[in-house]
Short mmCIF file of C-alpha atoms and ligand atoms in Angstrom, two decimals:
data_model
loop_
_atom_site.label_atom_id
_atom_site.label_comp_id
_atom_site.label_asym_id
_atom_site.label_seq_id
_atom_site.Cartn_x
_atom_site.Cartn_y
_atom_site.Cartn_z
CA MET A 11 130.76 110.11 87.55
CA ILE A 12 129.28 106.60 87.14
CA GLU A 13 129.32 106.15 90.91
CA LEU A 14 127.26 109.31 91.40
CA VAL A 15 124.76 108.12 88.65
CA LEU A 16 124.43 104.75 90.52
CA ILE A 17 124.19 106.34 93.90
CA SER A 18 121.40 108.66 92.61
CA ILE A 19 119.53 105.72 90.98
CA LEU A 20 119.78 103.67 94.14
CA ALA A 21 118.80 106.65 96.31
CA GLY A 22 115.74 107.31 94.02
CA LEU A 23 114.63 103.50 94.17
CA TYR A 24 114.84 103.70 97.96
CA ILE A 25 112.88 106.89 98.28
CA ILE A 26 110.06 105.37 96.00
CA TYR A 27 110.13 102.11 98.01
CA PHE A 28 109.95 104.00 101.34
CA PHE A 29 107.21 106.33 100.16
CA TYR A 30 105.04 103.26 99.46
CA TRP A 31 106.10 101.53 102.56
CA ILE A 32 104.70 104.47 104.54
CA ARG A 33 101.37 104.51 102.41
CA ALA A 34 101.01 100.77 103.18
CA PHE A 35 101.64 101.27 106.77
CA GLN A 36 99.10 104.06 107.03
CA ILE A 37 96.24 102.27 104.93
CA SER A 38 96.72 98.48 105.19
CA ALA A 39 100.07 96.76 105.97
CA PRO A 40 103.72 97.27 104.96
CA TYR A 41 105.74 94.54 103.31
CA TYR A 42 106.26 91.61 105.53
CA PRO A 43 106.46 88.21 103.85
CA THR A 44 104.43 84.96 104.62
CA SER A 45 106.67 82.21 105.90
CA LYS A 46 107.32 79.04 103.92
CA LYS A 47 105.41 77.03 106.55
CA ALA A 48 102.38 79.20 106.12
CA ILE A 49 102.52 79.05 102.31
CA ALA A 50 102.66 75.21 102.48
CA GLU A 51 99.62 75.21 104.95
CA MET A 52 97.63 77.59 102.67
CA ILE A 53 98.30 75.45 99.55
CA HIS A 54 97.29 72.29 101.50
CA ALA A 55 94.22 74.06 102.92
CA ILE A 56 92.76 75.17 99.31
CA ASP A 57 93.65 71.93 97.56
CA SER A 58 90.14 70.33 97.92
CA TYR A 59 88.31 73.39 96.32
CA LYS A 60 87.73 74.00 92.60
CA ILE A 61 89.74 77.08 92.19
CA LYS A 62 91.11 78.39 88.91
CA HIS A 63 91.93 82.16 89.37
CA ILE A 64 93.48 83.43 92.64
CA VAL A 65 94.18 86.95 93.33
CA GLU A 66 96.80 87.99 95.96
CA LEU A 67 96.07 91.31 97.61
CA GLY A 68 99.33 93.08 98.27
CA ALA A 69 101.68 90.48 96.85
CA GLY A 70 104.94 91.71 98.30
CA ASP A 71 107.97 89.97 96.78
CA GLY A 72 105.69 87.47 95.00
CA ARG A 73 106.60 84.35 96.94
CA VAL A 74 103.04 83.30 97.59
CA ALA A 75 101.85 84.06 94.07
CA ILE A 76 104.77 82.23 92.54
CA ALA A 77 104.15 79.12 94.83
CA LEU A 78 100.48 79.12 93.69
CA SER A 79 101.34 79.51 90.07
CA LYS A 80 103.96 76.53 90.39
CA LYS A 81 100.86 74.52 91.63
CA GLY A 82 98.99 75.33 88.37
CA TYR A 83 96.62 77.94 89.52
CA THR A 84 96.21 81.09 87.48
CA VAL A 85 97.35 83.93 89.76
CA THR A 86 97.00 87.68 89.72
CA ALA A 87 99.37 89.39 91.95
CA VAL A 88 98.26 92.87 92.98
CA GLU A 89 100.92 95.09 94.50
CA PHE A 90 101.03 99.01 94.57
CA ASN A 91 104.68 99.35 95.53
CA PRO A 92 106.39 99.76 92.13
CA ILE A 93 109.69 98.35 93.35
CA LEU A 94 108.01 95.16 94.61
CA ALA A 95 105.82 94.90 91.58
CA ALA A 96 108.88 95.06 89.40
CA LEU A 97 110.56 92.37 91.52
CA ILE A 98 107.65 90.04 91.07
CA TYR A 99 107.57 90.81 87.35
CA LEU A 100 111.29 90.00 87.12
CA ARG A 101 110.77 86.84 88.98
CA LYS A 102 107.82 85.84 86.70
CA ILE A 103 110.08 86.43 83.59
CA ILE A 104 113.11 84.56 85.01
CA GLY A 105 110.93 81.60 86.41
CA ARG A 106 108.67 81.62 83.20
CA HIS A 107 105.49 81.73 85.24
CA LYS A 108 102.97 82.14 82.31
CA ASN A 109 99.97 81.70 84.57
CA LEU A 110 101.06 84.60 86.79
CA LYS A 111 99.82 88.13 86.04
CA VAL A 112 101.36 91.21 87.95
CA VAL A 113 99.12 94.22 88.42
CA ARG A 114 100.62 97.30 89.89
CA LYS A 115 97.48 98.86 91.43
CA ASP A 116 95.86 99.62 94.75
CA PHE A 117 93.75 96.58 95.70
CA LEU A 118 90.98 98.78 96.93
CA LYS A 119 90.38 100.14 93.47
CA ILE A 120 90.20 96.88 91.42
CA SER A 121 87.30 94.73 90.54
CA TYR A 122 87.19 91.03 91.97
CA ASN A 123 84.45 89.42 89.86
CA GLU A 124 86.86 87.39 87.73
CA PHE A 125 88.47 85.67 90.75
CA ASP A 126 87.32 82.54 92.59
CA ALA A 127 89.81 82.67 95.46
CA ALA A 128 91.78 85.42 97.25
CA PHE A 129 94.92 85.28 99.50
CA ILE A 130 95.31 88.15 102.04
CA TYR A 131 97.97 89.03 104.55
CA LEU A 132 96.94 92.43 105.84
CA TYR A 133 96.24 94.29 109.05
CA PRO A 134 92.65 94.02 110.51
CA LYS A 135 91.78 97.71 109.91
CA VAL A 136 91.76 97.03 106.03
CA MET A 137 90.18 93.60 106.29
CA LYS A 138 86.79 95.13 107.35
CA LYS A 139 86.72 97.45 104.37
CA LEU A 140 88.01 94.69 102.02
CA SER A 141 85.54 92.04 103.34
CA LYS A 142 82.58 94.10 102.15
CA LYS A 143 84.05 94.79 98.72
CA ILE A 144 85.56 91.41 97.81
CA ARG A 145 82.51 89.50 99.16
CA SER A 146 80.08 91.47 97.23
CA GLU A 147 82.12 91.32 93.97
CA MET A 148 83.46 87.72 94.12
CA LYS A 149 81.34 84.73 93.10
CA LYS A 150 79.37 82.91 95.82
CA GLU A 151 81.46 79.89 97.18
CA SER A 152 84.72 81.78 96.38
CA VAL A 153 87.57 80.89 98.78
CA LEU A 154 89.17 83.51 100.96
CA VAL A 155 92.35 82.84 102.78
CA SER A 156 93.86 84.99 105.32
CA ASN A 157 97.33 84.83 106.97
CA THR A 158 97.29 85.65 110.64
CA PHE A 159 94.38 87.99 110.86
CA GLU A 160 90.73 86.92 110.70
CA PHE A 161 87.62 88.30 109.04
CA HIS A 162 85.53 89.04 112.13
CA ASP A 163 82.23 88.96 110.11
CA LEU A 164 82.84 85.37 108.71
CA LYS A 165 83.26 81.99 110.34
CA PRO A 166 86.36 80.14 109.07
CA ILE A 167 85.75 76.60 107.50
CA HIS A 168 89.38 75.83 108.24
CA LYS A 169 92.12 77.11 110.53
CA ALA A 170 95.62 75.81 111.20
CA ASN A 171 99.01 77.43 111.71
CA LYS A 172 97.44 80.95 111.55
CA ILE A 173 95.88 80.26 108.15
CA PHE A 174 92.11 81.02 108.01
CA VAL A 175 90.00 79.80 105.11
CA TYR A 176 86.43 81.16 104.41
CA LEU A 177 83.79 80.47 101.95
CA ASN A 178 81.93 83.61 100.41
CA GLU A 179 78.43 82.92 101.25
C1 SAM B 25 102.11 92.09 104.90
S1 SAM B 25 102.70 92.30 103.22
C2 SAM B 25 102.30 90.73 102.59
C3 SAM B 25 103.01 90.35 101.32
C4 SAM B 25 102.76 89.07 100.75
N1 SAM B 25 101.28 89.02 100.48
C5 SAM B 25 103.07 87.77 101.55
O1 SAM B 25 102.15 87.19 102.09
O2 SAM B 25 104.25 87.47 101.50
C6 SAM B 25 101.47 93.39 102.49
C7 SAM B 25 101.79 93.91 101.10
O3 SAM B 25 100.73 94.62 100.71
C8 SAM B 25 101.15 95.78 99.83
N2 SAM B 25 100.02 96.76 99.93
C9 SAM B 25 99.60 97.37 100.92
N3 SAM B 25 98.54 98.24 100.80
C10 SAM B 25 98.24 97.95 99.37
C11 SAM B 25 97.26 98.58 98.52
N4 SAM B 25 96.28 99.41 98.86
N5 SAM B 25 97.29 98.03 97.22
C12 SAM B 25 98.26 97.07 96.79
N6 SAM B 25 99.17 96.64 97.63
C13 SAM B 25 99.21 97.02 98.89
C14 SAM B 25 102.39 96.20 100.58
O4 SAM B 25 103.23 96.98 99.82
C15 SAM B 25 102.97 94.92 101.08
O5 SAM B 25 103.83 94.36 100.07
#
């Protein structure tokens, strides 16, 4: 009986995860984590800017958000997959990352005016849509960082190891 309950719970969690994986694949990008090397490059690249509050769009398992929070930034991790959002929340509680906020929402439906930096690791098709939204809502001189994929309507001020840094002009 207990086995049946456990199997049903696991199957349910898997179905939820898979549903959001497919949604992410259709509209933006499914879960694929940033490498440790890219996280280190990104942290190095933003070090010289006056950044207080960073938003991560589609935070996955939270590795980037946690690395940024350990560096002292206030971080908002936005992730619509409830399983991944719960994982980030669990890591936040276990690691006592008080400056990390987890938001289980669609990043296309939130407001960006409270952030002065954004980290993005998403497919180009959604970058175009996002570029217009975040650049009009974020403060001027905000810092935008993208892993692997470029914003084609902006000129990077720094690029190294597939990390592209832009200023919102
Ligand atoms: C390529 S992964 C990047 C994960 C993480 N940012 C990293 O760099 O390790 C993209 C993430 O965005 C999430 N995602 C995709 N579309 C989303 C949306 N519209 N709103 C919120 N999260 C989304 C996916 O579930 C996935 O976890």
